[in-house]
Short mmCIF file of C-alpha atoms and ligand atoms in Angstrom, two decimals:
data_model
loop_
_atom_site.label_atom_id
_atom_site.label_comp_id
_atom_site.label_asym_id
_atom_site.label_seq_id
_atom_site.Cartn_x
_atom_site.Cartn_y
_atom_site.Cartn_z
CA UNK A 40 -68.90 56.60 81.05
CA UNK A 41 -71.82 56.80 83.08
CA UNK A 42 -71.61 53.42 83.78
CA UNK A 43 -68.92 53.89 86.32
CA UNK A 44 -70.09 56.96 87.99
CA UNK A 45 -72.12 56.46 91.41
CA UNK A 46 -73.19 58.61 94.06
CA UNK A 47 -73.87 57.56 97.13
CA UNK A 48 -76.41 58.79 100.05
CA UNK A 49 -76.32 57.96 104.20
CA UNK A 50 -78.78 57.74 106.19
CA UNK A 51 -81.03 57.46 103.21
CA UNK A 52 -83.81 54.10 104.44
CA UNK A 53 -85.82 57.06 105.07
CA UNK A 54 -87.03 60.87 105.13
CA UNK A 55 -84.76 63.65 103.31
CA UNK A 56 -82.08 60.41 102.53
CA UNK A 57 -84.66 58.33 100.78
CA UNK A 58 -86.10 60.99 98.96
CA UNK A 59 -82.86 61.99 97.48
CA UNK A 60 -81.88 58.90 96.18
CA UNK A 61 -85.41 58.97 94.58
CA UNK A 62 -84.20 62.07 92.87
CA UNK A 63 -80.51 60.69 91.43
CA UNK A 64 -82.36 58.00 90.35
CA UNK A 65 -83.78 59.91 88.05
CA UNK A 66 -81.13 62.44 87.39
CA UNK A 67 -78.00 61.34 87.95
CA UNK A 68 -76.12 59.20 84.95
CA UNK A 69 -74.75 56.22 87.07
CA UNK A 70 -75.51 53.80 89.94
CA UNK A 71 -76.78 55.50 93.30
CA UNK A 72 -76.68 53.52 96.41
CA UNK A 73 -79.40 54.05 99.14
CA UNK A 74 -77.39 53.29 102.39
CA UNK A 75 -78.56 52.48 105.90
CA UNK A 76 -77.28 51.40 109.24
CA UNK A 77 -80.12 48.51 109.72
CA UNK A 78 -79.81 46.36 106.59
CA UNK A 79 -83.21 45.68 106.86
CA UNK A 80 -84.13 48.58 107.17
CA UNK A 81 -82.15 49.65 104.18
CA UNK A 82 -83.16 46.91 101.70
CA UNK A 83 -86.93 47.66 102.15
CA UNK A 84 -86.45 51.12 101.13
CA UNK A 85 -84.61 49.52 98.00
CA UNK A 86 -87.29 47.28 97.20
CA UNK A 87 -90.23 50.16 98.01
CA UNK A 88 -88.04 53.01 95.00
CA UNK A 89 -87.92 49.36 92.64
CA UNK A 90 -91.43 49.02 92.89
CA UNK A 91 -92.10 52.55 91.18
CA UNK A 92 -89.44 51.31 88.65
CA UNK A 93 -85.91 52.68 90.22
CA UNK A 94 -83.44 50.86 90.59
CA UNK A 95 -81.21 51.46 93.61
CA UNK A 96 -78.21 49.90 94.43
CA UNK A 97 -77.55 48.63 98.20
CA UNK A 98 -74.58 49.14 100.89
CA UNK A 99 -74.60 48.83 104.73
CA UNK A 100 -73.31 52.00 105.87
CA UNK A 101 -73.14 53.11 110.08
CA UNK A 102 -71.43 56.09 110.25
CA UNK A 103 -71.18 55.37 114.07
CA UNK A 104 -68.49 52.54 113.05
CA UNK A 105 -65.47 52.99 111.56
CA UNK A 106 -65.37 49.37 110.08
CA UNK A 107 -68.59 49.83 107.79
CA UNK A 108 -67.49 53.31 106.48
CA UNK A 109 -64.28 51.58 105.19
CA UNK A 110 -66.04 48.57 103.57
CA UNK A 111 -68.01 51.02 101.75
CA UNK A 112 -64.29 53.33 100.75
CA UNK A 113 -62.93 49.74 100.06
CA UNK A 114 -66.09 48.21 97.65
CA UNK A 115 -66.27 51.64 95.96
CA UNK A 116 -62.80 51.83 94.87
CA UNK A 117 -62.48 48.58 94.17
CA UNK A 118 -65.85 48.56 91.94
CA UNK A 119 -66.10 52.18 90.53
CA UNK A 120 -62.76 53.42 91.13
CA UNK A 121 -63.94 55.91 93.32
CA UNK A 122 -66.57 58.34 94.18
CA UNK A 123 -68.53 60.88 92.37
CA UNK A 124 -71.78 62.16 94.61
CA UNK A 125 -71.11 62.02 98.64
CA UNK A 126 -74.26 63.28 99.80
CA UNK A 127 -73.87 62.92 104.36
CA UNK A 128 -77.47 63.05 105.69
CA UNK A 129 -77.28 60.78 108.08
CA UNK A 130 -77.95 62.80 111.42
CA UNK A 131 -79.95 62.10 115.16
CA UNK A 132 -81.84 64.74 116.94
CA UNK A 133 -82.28 64.28 120.67
CA UNK A 134 -84.75 66.79 122.22
CA UNK A 135 -84.47 68.30 125.35
CA UNK A 136 -88.02 68.05 127.03
CA UNK A 137 -89.16 69.77 130.24
CA UNK A 138 -88.34 67.93 133.45
CA UNK A 139 -85.33 66.14 131.88
CA UNK A 140 -82.77 66.20 134.07
CA UNK A 141 -79.31 68.06 133.46
CA UNK A 142 -78.15 64.77 133.26
CA UNK A 143 -79.67 63.84 130.23
CA UNK A 144 -78.60 67.01 128.52
CA UNK A 145 -74.98 65.66 129.59
CA UNK A 146 -75.66 62.56 127.27
CA UNK A 147 -77.60 63.83 124.45
CA UNK A 148 -74.48 66.52 123.90
CA UNK A 149 -72.19 63.45 123.49
CA UNK A 150 -74.32 61.24 121.60
CA UNK A 151 -75.75 63.75 119.35
CA UNK A 152 -72.00 65.64 118.94
CA UNK A 153 -70.68 61.98 118.29
CA UNK A 154 -73.31 61.61 115.07
CA UNK A 155 -74.04 64.50 113.97
CA UNK A 156 -70.63 66.24 113.70
CA UNK A 157 -67.52 63.56 114.48
CA UNK A 158 -68.52 61.03 112.92
CA UNK A 159 -69.65 62.41 110.03
CA UNK A 160 -66.53 64.16 109.83
CA UNK A 161 -64.57 60.54 110.18
CA UNK A 162 -66.67 59.52 106.91
CA UNK A 163 -66.05 62.52 104.95
CA UNK A 164 -61.51 62.01 105.87
CA UNK A 165 -62.22 58.19 105.09
CA UNK A 166 -63.96 59.08 101.47
CA UNK A 167 -62.66 61.93 100.50
CA UNK A 168 -58.86 60.70 99.34
CA UNK A 169 -61.34 58.50 96.85
CA UNK A 170 -63.57 61.32 95.46
CA UNK A 171 -63.04 61.77 91.90
CA UNK A 172 -62.41 65.05 89.81
CA UNK A 173 -65.22 66.89 90.14
CA UNK A 174 -67.11 65.09 92.66
CA UNK A 175 -70.05 66.62 94.32
CA UNK A 176 -70.52 66.52 98.09
CA UNK A 177 -73.55 67.65 100.24
CA UNK A 178 -73.24 68.40 104.12
CA UNK A 179 -76.70 68.20 105.45
CA UNK A 180 -76.82 71.08 107.74
CA UNK A 181 -79.92 72.91 108.55
CA UNK A 182 -81.78 76.26 109.35
CA UNK A 183 -80.38 75.59 112.88
CA UNK A 184 -77.21 74.75 112.20
CA UNK A 185 -76.91 79.13 111.26
CA UNK A 186 -74.17 80.64 112.84
CA UNK A 187 -76.42 83.21 114.37
CA UNK A 188 -78.10 80.53 116.46
CA UNK A 189 -75.54 81.48 118.99
CA UNK A 190 -76.87 84.20 120.46
CA UNK A 191 -75.65 87.46 122.46
CA UNK A 192 -73.69 90.23 122.00
CA UNK A 193 -70.97 90.11 125.44
CA UNK A 194 -67.74 89.27 124.57
CA UNK A 195 -67.86 85.69 125.05
CA UNK A 196 -70.22 84.72 122.25
CA UNK A 197 -69.07 87.69 120.00
CA UNK A 198 -65.30 85.70 120.23
CA UNK A 199 -66.97 82.14 119.91
CA UNK A 200 -69.18 83.64 116.48
CA UNK A 201 -65.99 84.91 115.52
CA UNK A 202 -63.81 81.71 115.95
CA UNK A 203 -65.97 79.74 113.78
CA UNK A 204 -66.59 82.27 111.37
CA UNK A 205 -62.89 82.34 110.83
CA UNK A 206 -61.61 81.66 107.50
CA UNK A 207 -58.57 80.32 108.81
CA UNK A 208 -60.60 77.93 111.13
CA UNK A 209 -58.90 74.47 111.23
CA UNK A 210 -59.89 71.24 111.72
CA UNK A 211 -57.85 70.58 114.98
CA UNK A 212 -59.76 74.14 116.51
CA UNK A 213 -63.22 72.95 115.19
CA UNK A 214 -62.65 69.99 117.04
CA UNK A 215 -62.06 71.79 120.10
CA UNK A 216 -64.69 73.61 119.99
CA UNK A 217 -66.83 71.17 119.54
CA UNK A 218 -65.30 69.27 122.24
CA UNK A 219 -65.48 72.30 124.66
CA UNK A 220 -69.48 71.93 123.70
CA UNK A 221 -69.86 68.60 125.15
CA UNK A 222 -67.40 68.90 128.01
CA UNK A 223 -68.66 72.45 129.33
CA UNK A 224 -72.42 70.64 129.20
CA UNK A 225 -70.92 67.57 131.44
CA UNK A 226 -71.29 70.25 134.16
CA UNK A 227 -73.91 72.06 133.30
CA UNK A 228 -71.04 75.38 132.11
CA UNK A 229 -72.04 75.53 128.56
CA UNK A 230 -73.32 79.17 128.76
CA UNK A 231 -70.00 80.18 130.12
CA UNK A 232 -68.26 79.47 127.09
CA UNK A 233 -71.10 81.34 124.82
CA UNK A 234 -73.07 78.27 123.54
CA UNK A 235 -76.45 78.49 123.66
CA UNK A 236 -78.52 77.83 126.73
CA UNK A 237 -80.28 74.74 127.54
CA UNK A 238 -83.14 73.86 125.09
CA UNK A 239 -85.40 71.96 122.99
CA UNK A 240 -83.01 71.99 120.03
CA UNK A 241 -79.26 73.20 121.69
CA UNK A 242 -77.40 69.74 120.79
CA UNK A 243 -78.72 69.21 118.06
CA UNK A 244 -78.64 73.40 117.14
CA UNK A 245 -74.83 73.32 118.11
CA UNK A 246 -73.52 70.08 116.13
CA UNK A 247 -75.20 71.50 112.92
CA UNK A 248 -72.80 74.53 113.52
CA UNK A 249 -70.61 72.37 113.99
CA UNK A 250 -70.95 70.71 110.44
CA UNK A 251 -71.31 74.26 108.35
CA UNK A 252 -68.08 75.03 110.18
CA UNK A 253 -66.73 71.99 109.12
CA UNK A 254 -67.85 72.33 105.37
CA UNK A 255 -66.25 76.05 105.34
CA UNK A 256 -63.35 73.98 106.04
CA UNK A 257 -63.53 71.70 103.65
CA UNK A 258 -64.61 74.12 100.77
CA UNK A 259 -61.11 75.37 101.63
CA UNK A 260 -59.27 72.05 101.33
CA UNK A 261 -61.10 71.44 98.08
CA UNK A 262 -59.78 74.21 96.89
CA UNK A 263 -55.95 73.26 97.08
CA UNK A 264 -56.63 69.54 96.23
CA UNK A 265 -55.09 68.29 92.77
CA UNK A 266 -58.19 66.63 92.30
CA UNK A 267 -59.94 69.03 89.61
CA UNK A 268 -63.48 70.75 90.77
CA UNK A 269 -64.68 68.90 93.70
CA UNK A 270 -67.73 70.84 95.02
CA UNK A 271 -68.83 70.91 98.51
CA UNK A 272 -72.06 73.22 100.06
CA UNK A 273 -74.41 72.53 103.10
CA UNK A 274 -77.45 73.33 103.18
CA UNK A 275 -80.51 73.35 104.94
CA UNK A 276 -83.55 71.24 103.37
CA UNK A 277 -86.75 73.04 104.94
CA UNK A 278 -88.85 72.08 107.64
CA UNK A 279 -89.84 68.59 106.57
CA UNK A 280 -92.15 65.76 107.31
CA UNK A 281 -89.98 62.89 108.89
CA UNK A 282 -88.98 60.90 111.62
CA UNK A 283 -87.25 63.08 112.61
CA UNK A 284 -89.61 66.21 113.02
CA UNK A 285 -92.43 64.15 114.25
CA UNK A 286 -94.09 64.32 110.90
CA UNK A 287 -94.68 67.98 111.69
CA UNK A 288 -92.50 69.55 108.96
CA UNK A 289 -94.51 71.43 106.37
CA UNK A 290 -92.48 70.75 103.49
CA UNK A 291 -93.04 66.91 101.62
CA UNK A 292 -89.64 64.83 101.79
CA UNK A 293 -89.68 64.85 97.72
CA UNK A 294 -89.16 68.88 98.52
CA UNK A 295 -86.95 68.82 101.16
CA UNK A 296 -84.54 66.76 98.98
CA UNK A 297 -84.60 69.73 95.86
CA UNK A 298 -81.74 71.57 96.55
CA UNK A 299 -79.87 68.33 98.16
CA UNK A 300 -79.92 67.02 95.03
CA UNK A 301 -79.83 70.24 93.38
CA UNK A 302 -76.36 70.60 94.59
CA UNK A 303 -75.37 66.38 94.36
CA UNK A 304 -76.11 67.26 90.34
CA UNK A 305 -73.91 70.53 90.12
CA UNK A 306 -72.55 70.81 86.91
CA UNK A 307 -68.88 70.70 85.55
CA UNK A 308 -66.83 74.11 86.39
CA UNK A 309 -69.40 75.45 87.66
CA UNK A 310 -69.26 78.82 90.02
CA UNK A 311 -71.33 78.56 92.81
CA UNK A 312 -72.45 77.43 95.04
CA UNK A 313 -69.14 76.72 96.07
CA UNK A 314 -68.71 76.41 100.08
CA UNK A 315 -72.18 77.95 100.27
CA UNK A 316 -74.82 77.27 102.87
CA UNK A 317 -77.67 77.13 100.29
CA UNK A 318 -81.07 77.29 101.53
CA UNK A 319 -84.22 74.50 100.26
CA UNK A 320 -85.09 77.11 97.17
CA UNK A 321 -81.62 76.97 96.09
CA UNK A 322 -80.85 80.57 97.27
CA UNK A 323 -77.33 81.22 98.87
CA UNK A 324 -77.73 82.49 102.19
CA UNK A 325 -74.67 84.05 104.42
CA UNK A 326 -73.76 81.77 107.35
CA UNK A 327 -72.14 84.21 109.03
CA UNK A 328 -74.39 87.06 109.06
CA UNK A 329 -77.79 86.40 107.66
CA UNK A 330 -80.13 87.12 107.20
CA UNK A 331 -82.18 83.90 106.78
CA UNK A 332 -85.20 83.42 104.48
CA UNK A 333 -88.60 83.88 106.88
CA UNK A 334 -89.55 79.96 107.55
CA UNK A 335 -91.13 77.87 104.87
N1 LIG B 467 -86.43 67.03 108.95
C1 LIG B 467 -86.31 68.47 109.02
O1 LIG B 467 -86.87 69.14 108.88
C2 LIG B 467 -84.83 68.74 108.38
C3 LIG B 467 -84.96 70.08 108.66
C4 LIG B 467 -83.10 70.63 108.53
C5 LIG B 467 -82.09 69.69 108.49
N2 LIG B 467 -82.50 67.97 108.06
C6 LIG B 467 -81.36 67.57 108.34
O2 LIG B 467 -81.68 66.43 107.38
C7 LIG B 467 -80.95 65.20 107.33
C8 LIG B 467 -82.02 64.18 107.04
O3 LIG B 467 -82.70 64.15 108.08
P1 LIG B 467 -84.73 63.22 108.05
O4 LIG B 467 -85.73 64.69 108.63
O5 LIG B 467 -84.91 62.64 107.04
O6 LIG B 467 -84.13 62.55 109.37
P2 LIG B 467 -84.94 61.06 109.57
O7 LIG B 467 -86.12 60.61 108.88
O8 LIG B 467 -84.79 60.87 110.94
O9 LIG B 467 -83.62 60.26 108.79
C9 LIG B 467 -82.36 60.21 109.51
C10 LIG B 467 -81.35 58.95 108.91
O10 LIG B 467 -80.22 58.90 109.16
C11 LIG B 467 -80.42 57.75 109.73
N3 LIG B 467 -78.99 57.70 110.67
C12 LIG B 467 -78.88 57.81 111.35
N4 LIG B 467 -77.51 58.01 112.22
C13 LIG B 467 -76.76 56.67 111.34
C14 LIG B 467 -75.42 56.38 111.45
N5 LIG B 467 -75.44 56.67 112.92
N6 LIG B 467 -75.75 56.20 110.60
C15 LIG B 467 -76.04 55.65 109.22
N7 LIG B 467 -77.19 56.46 109.41
C16 LIG B 467 -78.11 56.99 110.02
C17 LIG B 467 -81.52 57.07 110.16
O11 LIG B 467 -81.48 55.45 110.08
P3 LIG B 467 -82.30 54.80 110.85
O12 LIG B 467 -83.64 55.13 110.02
O13 LIG B 467 -81.90 53.61 110.75
O14 LIG B 467 -82.43 55.22 112.25
C18 LIG B 467 -82.54 57.92 108.80
O15 LIG B 467 -82.11 56.94 107.96
C19 LIG B 467 -80.34 64.98 109.09
O16 LIG B 467 -78.85 65.50 108.68
C20 LIG B 467 -80.94 66.17 109.45
O17 LIG B 467 -80.57 67.00 110.78
C21 LIG B 467 -83.76 67.58 108.71
#
């Protein structure tokens, strides 16, 4: 039976994704797929794990490319009859540094939102139909994706937070909010709509708030799904030393993979966490009200 079980980690040729594959190779009963947008980098990462006695499998996957996601879906369906674990780890961060122009900020808003929110959502739409009963899905969010990163007590900010936190929020409404940020950023008007002011992490913050709000909608859907016990959570993996953090993070990638791999391996019929925002120490954090635990 375990021969036929399969786990996939997106963007796993390096960083937390790579460490998550490593953890799953040890603890998941079934095949574990390291995936990468660049085949050469992915195969090199597979070789690294083989050197330490692990046996990951490989498939190309670029979430920016719909045909690449479709190819993976068809392959998983044909080979394994579906998918048991999906870790949506792939993401980008483009930081806005002093001296950069408003045009660069606008460009970052487009690019970061496309990969982190829209293309992650598209990958889910393509892959969710092949999830098997008891599947586990983990969306990599971030502490920066916590709702409290939309600041302010004026009515616009309060309304924006209320919309994002609404238990009735729909995919269409969330898409439209994410489009609103990108469109407003093109005109330098994003704060007018309650979004955080231009800063180092702004575009990443909004994209990860999108990922977290998306997870809550997806959880609602899984609660109503005819397939038994599909569980999804969103996770802050910690501040981790990877290319994304310019290797400034305080945790090793292995420590950063602890909560994502734990969520990927939640046992059958688990009661919680479900649809929860999970901190790197595995505690559940209220995504709407907080408080967030102290930084790692
Ligand atoms: N590091 C942290 O402190 C931290 C904190 C909170 C949350 N996170 C989240 O944790 C996750 C992993 O981050 P990380 O720090 O490990 O980042 P990373 O080292 O930069 O790795 C990101 C991975 O995603 C891949 N990727 C990017 N765009 C892709 C695409 N279109 N299709 C497929 N793969 C793509 C990258 O591929 P290439 O190698 O080809 O670029 C790379 O393998 C991300 O979701 C991030 O937002 C990280």
